[in-house]
Structures are given as structure tokens and as C-alpha cells.
Amino acid sequence: MQAALSATPAVLTIELDPEVVARGARPPEPLSRDAAEVLGQAVAADLHRILGETVTEAGLIIAGGLYDLTELLQPGLPMTEALLEVYRGSLRGAPFTPHRLSLGCAGGRFPLPAVAPRRSPGAGPMLALPFALVAPGPTLDTVRQVVEERLLERGAPALATDQVVRQQFGLEPVNLAYASFHDLSALLKVQLEHAGFGSLWALLEGALYRPDEPVAIHTEEGNTFLGLHGRAWTPFLTLDEWARHTGSDDPAGYDDWLRRQRQYTAGLTAHGVEVTPTLPRPGVFSDNAEMAITVADQASLADTTQRREPRDGDPAFGNATVITLTEQRLPGVGPFAYTVLAQRDDGAIAYLGNDYPMAPEAVPAIQAHWRERAEALGAGFHVEQPATAVTGGEPPQLMPWLDYQGSA
């Protein structure tokens, strides 16, 4: 009985000039079937030259599109699974035979919709053309070993491959090189550690290669992120909670905390890791990752885009005559909260609280919500933008700006 098929993924990396990437252009469209076939021939010739006769025992399947590395290094390696599934289907139930498949667009449609290139503006500066070597398990073990030992070390493509990439994708690469997915991971680790995000790599490494092992990291700024099964949890702290948690009364420290919170969340999300914000219950800060994740899952916030913090009055108020939003800002993160003040005719407070956007789309959503609430009540509506955070008390609390010089 033939062993089940497995795949080992690899890429042709295409390094672009950072200045070109900075202009925000999208990566090129995926190749047509004919163009993908031309590129597939060139890649197959390179692999035979670099890896030797061993590679002829495996099938080769190539996706004719360019991807940012974050699209490929995702929990479960969905690109690898997609390529393996297509290769299996090409056999039509027959025994395994090593052959080459080059996947390109037909009628403007990419053959693998679930893993089609995002082509996000400014992606790069390193893009990757993914492919997989496919064979029954015992055969693939030998192929995989050769790939890991030789591909990066000897992985310079031929001049013909360079020319095909330039012609078919319309790019002017700075450099081309072959690499395994493990090589890409090592490169990502070095880049993140060099940029001061070593803890982020610990979370990503767990999601990619050890999904069943719980991970807990705590940054110098006081952020906590927990990882398990390709997911992540993180307590989101309001300014009041951050001050109590850290014992600091300097809002500049909260600026640092928020910036790191957003950077880690964006990095994890880009790699396909679902990030769930939680309430800051004491157990989520434990160094015992398994216990912390249990608490975090129970404390997960239903709304992952914004968090509401009532402070005074009734959130269901119905007799306010004016609602004022104070846009709270910090230098490193811009708008980070809206202090909501609803007042009655006599100036008494009907409601006072803070709305914290935890996702970019929540900023306009918060303003729209309170504008609509004011319109429904027939109340006046003001948005105050004092260009800084308005705080008072010890520890500091967000306060409304009452000069009424903003814009409605």
C-alpha cells in the first residue's frame, strides 16, 4: 500500500528596492497559465541543478503569484495544504507519479481562491513565489533533508529564471534566492529580534510550529500576549487600568504601552493569528501560560473593535441636551480614546465615560454612534480635539475638554 502524500514547501524570494515599495504600489497580478508554465520550467531546472537527482523523485507544484511573507507563514501553513490538495487531485485516484504543475489564472481567476495573493499596497520589500515538492512520506523525508541542507546555501537561480521573473511579472528585482519555509522563519526571527520584537517571534513560532504549547509573553512596556492553537489573547488596559497595573502616573508610559499593543496585534493579525482582547483580570498576567489562557478565554471581550468604560451616570440616559466627545490623543498613537460627556439642561451629568477604539475602524464608528444618539435625543453634539490627552487626578484619569472650541 502506497504511503500517504506529503509536501515540503519552499519559495523563490524576490527582493525589491525599498524605495519602490515605499511608493505603495501593489505586487503584480498572478500569472496566466501559459506564463506560469514558462516560470515553472525555469524553477524545475533550477531545483534539479541545486538539489540533484533526489528531487526527481518528488512532484513539483508552483503557484504563479507573488506573496508577502506574512501571507505564507501562517498557522497550519494553509498554502502548503492547498498546493498538496491540488496535486492530489491531479492524480485522479491513480498511484503517485512525480510530475510538474504550474498554476496560473484563467479568465482573470486565480485557481486557489482561498489562498490567492492579497496584493496589498506596499507589500514587501521581499515577495515570494511559493511551490511545494510532493511525494509519499518516506520519499519526501529524504527530499526534505536535501532541501533544508542545500536550497538556501546553493539557492541562486539561473540567469534564465531571473529573466523570466522580470519579463512575466514586470519587476526589477534587487536579488533572487531560493529558500525553504524554515529558512524564511529564520529570516523573520532575525528581522524581528533586530527590530526589538523578539517576544513577537516567540508567539509566531509557537503558532507556526508548536501550536499545542501555550505561550505567555510580557513586554517591557507591560503588555501581555498569550498564544495557543494558532490564536492569541491579550488584556486591553484603559488608562486607569494601566496606571493601577504598572503603578505609573505618567501618560507617556501609556503611549508606549498602546504603541506596542498595536504593533503586536498588527503583526499577529498579518500572519493570520486571531487576536482576542480580554478584560485585565489578575489571572491573565500569570507566568503560568496554561492558567493565564484559561482565564483569558473566560474574560474575552465580545466586541473586539472597541471597549466602553462607564464612569458616572446612566449609560442608558435619555434626557441629555448636549453630548460632547473629547478626542484623546498621544504622540505615538494618535487618537486612542473618546471621553463622552452627556449633560442635562441644568449642566448635571447624565453620563460620563470613555470609549477606546481597539481597531482602526472603531474611530469613525464611535463618533457616528454618539452623533446618532444625539440626533435621536434632539441634543447638541460637539467633538473636541485638544491635540493631547486631557487628564486629571492621581492616578491620572481621562477628563472631558470643556472649552467647546472643536467641531460638531
PDB file of N, CA, C and O in Angstrom, residues 20 29 45 83 100 138 154 189-191 208 223 228 252 267 294 332 338 351 366 369-370 380 396-397:
ATOM      1  N   VAL A  20      10.991  51.562  -4.004  1.00  0.00           N
ATOM      2  CA  VAL A  20       9.859  51.210  -4.859  1.00  0.00           C
ATOM      3  C   VAL A  20       8.677  50.778  -3.999  1.00  0.00           C
ATOM      4  O   VAL A  20       7.531  51.162  -4.230  1.00  0.00           O
ATOM      5  N   GLU A  29      -0.091  41.282 -10.653  1.00  0.00           N
ATOM      6  CA  GLU A  29      -1.141  40.269 -10.706  1.00  0.00           C
ATOM      7  C   GLU A  29      -0.528  38.883 -10.915  1.00  0.00           C
ATOM      8  O   GLU A  29       0.563  38.751 -11.482  1.00  0.00           O
ATOM      9  N   ALA A  45      14.139  23.444 -13.487  1.00  0.00           N
ATOM     10  CA  ALA A  45      15.536  23.286 -13.910  1.00  0.00           C
ATOM     11  C   ALA A  45      16.488  23.724 -12.802  1.00  0.00           C
ATOM     12  O   ALA A  45      17.516  23.076 -12.550  1.00  0.00           O
ATOM     13  N   LEU A  83      -1.699  23.575  -1.935  1.00  0.00           N
ATOM     14  CA  LEU A  83      -0.917  23.023  -3.044  1.00  0.00           C
ATOM     15  C   LEU A  83      -0.944  21.495  -3.031  1.00  0.00           C
ATOM     16  O   LEU A  83      -1.065  20.845  -4.082  1.00  0.00           O
ATOM     17  N   ARG A 100       5.070  17.841 -12.864  1.00  0.00           N
ATOM     18  CA  ARG A 100       5.078  19.268 -12.533  1.00  0.00           C
ATOM     19  C   ARG A 100       3.730  19.890 -12.852  1.00  0.00           C
ATOM     20  O   ARG A 100       3.145  19.654 -13.913  1.00  0.00           O
ATOM     21  N   PRO A 138       7.882   8.482   3.122  1.00  0.00           N
ATOM     22  CA  PRO A 138       9.286   8.055   3.219  1.00  0.00           C
ATOM     23  C   PRO A 138      10.185   8.715   2.177  1.00  0.00           C
ATOM     24  O   PRO A 138      11.317   9.089   2.466  1.00  0.00           O
ATOM     25  N   ARG A 154      22.842  26.921  -1.653  1.00  0.00           N
ATOM     26  CA  ARG A 154      23.191  26.907  -3.073  1.00  0.00           C
ATOM     27  C   ARG A 154      22.075  27.494  -3.940  1.00  0.00           C
ATOM     28  O   ARG A 154      22.074  27.313  -5.156  1.00  0.00           O
ATOM     29  N   LYS A 189      12.737  35.662  12.144  1.00  0.00           N
ATOM     30  CA  LYS A 189      13.198  35.741  13.538  1.00  0.00           C
ATOM     31  C   LYS A 189      14.302  36.775  13.694  1.00  0.00           C
ATOM     32  O   LYS A 189      14.253  37.618  14.602  1.00  0.00           O
ATOM     33  N   VAL A 190      15.275  36.723  12.804  1.00  0.00           N
ATOM     34  CA  VAL A 190      16.394  37.683  12.879  1.00  0.00           C
ATOM     35  C   VAL A 190      15.887  39.113  12.705  1.00  0.00           C
ATOM     36  O   VAL A 190      16.290  40.026  13.436  1.00  0.00           O
ATOM     37  N   GLN A 191      14.993  39.316  11.735  1.00  0.00           N
ATOM     38  CA  GLN A 191      14.467  40.653  11.486  1.00  0.00           C
ATOM     39  C   GLN A 191      13.708  41.191  12.695  1.00  0.00           C
ATOM     40  O   GLN A 191      13.870  42.349  13.089  1.00  0.00           O
ATOM     41  N   LEU A 208       3.142  28.723  14.515  1.00  0.00           N
ATOM     42  CA  LEU A 208       3.532  28.042  13.286  1.00  0.00           C
ATOM     43  C   LEU A 208       3.965  26.598  13.515  1.00  0.00           C
ATOM     44  O   LEU A 208       3.584  25.697  12.757  1.00  0.00           O
ATOM     45  N   ASN A 223       2.844  44.977  28.317  1.00  0.00           N
ATOM     46  CA  ASN A 223       1.840  44.246  27.526  1.00  0.00           C
ATOM     47  C   ASN A 223       1.947  42.752  27.801  1.00  0.00           C
ATOM     48  O   ASN A 223       3.041  42.228  28.040  1.00  0.00           O
ATOM     49  N   LEU A 228      -1.990  30.033  21.803  1.00  0.00           N
ATOM     50  CA  LEU A 228      -2.261  28.603  21.803  1.00  0.00           C
ATOM     51  C   LEU A 228      -3.143  28.274  20.598  1.00  0.00           C
ATOM     52  O   LEU A 228      -4.083  29.007  20.290  1.00  0.00           O
ATOM     53  N   ALA A 252       2.729  59.291  29.362  1.00  0.00           N
ATOM     54  CA  ALA A 252       3.685  58.936  28.298  1.00  0.00           C
ATOM     55  C   ALA A 252       3.967  57.439  28.302  1.00  0.00           C
ATOM     56  O   ALA A 252       4.207  56.837  27.252  1.00  0.00           O
ATOM     57  N   GLY A 267       1.025  42.714  13.898  1.00  0.00           N
ATOM     58  CA  GLY A 267       1.934  41.679  13.433  1.00  0.00           C
ATOM     59  C   GLY A 267       1.312  40.294  13.472  1.00  0.00           C
ATOM     60  O   GLY A 267       1.423  39.520  12.526  1.00  0.00           O
ATOM     61  N   THR A 294      -6.556  30.053  30.165  1.00  0.00           N
ATOM     62  CA  THR A 294      -7.885  29.658  30.654  1.00  0.00           C
ATOM     63  C   THR A 294      -8.656  30.869  31.159  1.00  0.00           C
ATOM     64  O   THR A 294      -9.839  31.064  30.829  1.00  0.00           O
ATOM     65  N   GLY A 332       2.534  59.077  20.136  1.00  0.00           N
ATOM     66  CA  GLY A 332       2.945  57.886  19.411  1.00  0.00           C
ATOM     67  C   GLY A 332       1.834  57.122  18.743  1.00  0.00           C
ATOM     68  O   GLY A 332       2.091  56.297  17.860  1.00  0.00           O
ATOM     69  N   TYR A 338     -12.113  58.241  23.344  1.00  0.00           N
ATOM     70  CA  TYR A 338     -13.063  59.363  23.289  1.00  0.00           C
ATOM     71  C   TYR A 338     -13.772  59.435  24.639  1.00  0.00           C
ATOM     72  O   TYR A 338     -14.419  58.469  25.059  1.00  0.00           O
ATOM     73  N   TYR A 351     -24.279  61.285  31.830  1.00  0.00           N
ATOM     74  CA  TYR A 351     -23.377  60.151  31.601  1.00  0.00           C
ATOM     75  C   TYR A 351     -21.971  60.681  31.365  1.00  0.00           C
ATOM     76  O   TYR A 351     -21.759  61.708  30.713  1.00  0.00           O
ATOM     77  N   ILE A 366     -17.195  55.075  16.563  1.00  0.00           N
ATOM     78  CA  ILE A 366     -17.516  55.685  17.861  1.00  0.00           C
ATOM     79  C   ILE A 366     -18.135  57.058  17.659  1.00  0.00           C
ATOM     80  O   ILE A 366     -19.164  57.397  18.261  1.00  0.00           O
ATOM     81  N   HIS A 369     -21.672  56.685  16.285  1.00  0.00           N
ATOM     82  CA  HIS A 369     -22.623  56.198  17.294  1.00  0.00           C
ATOM     83  C   HIS A 369     -23.156  57.338  18.149  1.00  0.00           C
ATOM     84  O   HIS A 369     -24.378  57.463  18.354  1.00  0.00           O
ATOM     85  N   TRP A 370     -22.249  58.172  18.650  1.00  0.00           N
ATOM     86  CA  TRP A 370     -22.695  59.239  19.555  1.00  0.00           C
ATOM     87  C   TRP A 370     -23.381  60.368  18.799  1.00  0.00           C
ATOM     88  O   TRP A 370     -24.292  61.022  19.333  1.00  0.00           O
ATOM     89  N   GLY A 380     -27.658  68.653  21.314  1.00  0.00           N
ATOM     90  CA  GLY A 380     -26.496  69.184  20.622  1.00  0.00           C
ATOM     91  C   GLY A 380     -25.353  68.181  20.650  1.00  0.00           C
ATOM     92  O   GLY A 380     -25.298  67.300  21.519  1.00  0.00           O
ATOM     93  N   PRO A 396      -3.795  59.193  37.013  1.00  0.00           N
ATOM     94  CA  PRO A 396      -4.477  60.026  36.019  1.00  0.00           C
ATOM     95  C   PRO A 396      -5.726  59.371  35.462  1.00  0.00           C
ATOM     96  O   PRO A 396      -5.761  58.168  35.231  1.00  0.00           O
ATOM     97  N   GLN A 397      -6.760  60.179  35.249  1.00  0.00           N
ATOM     98  CA  GLN A 397      -7.978  59.753  34.587  1.00  0.00           C
ATOM     99  C   GLN A 397      -8.252  60.674  33.409  1.00  0.00           C
ATOM    100  O   GLN A 397      -7.895  61.863  33.440  1.00  0.00           O
TER     101      GLN A 397
END
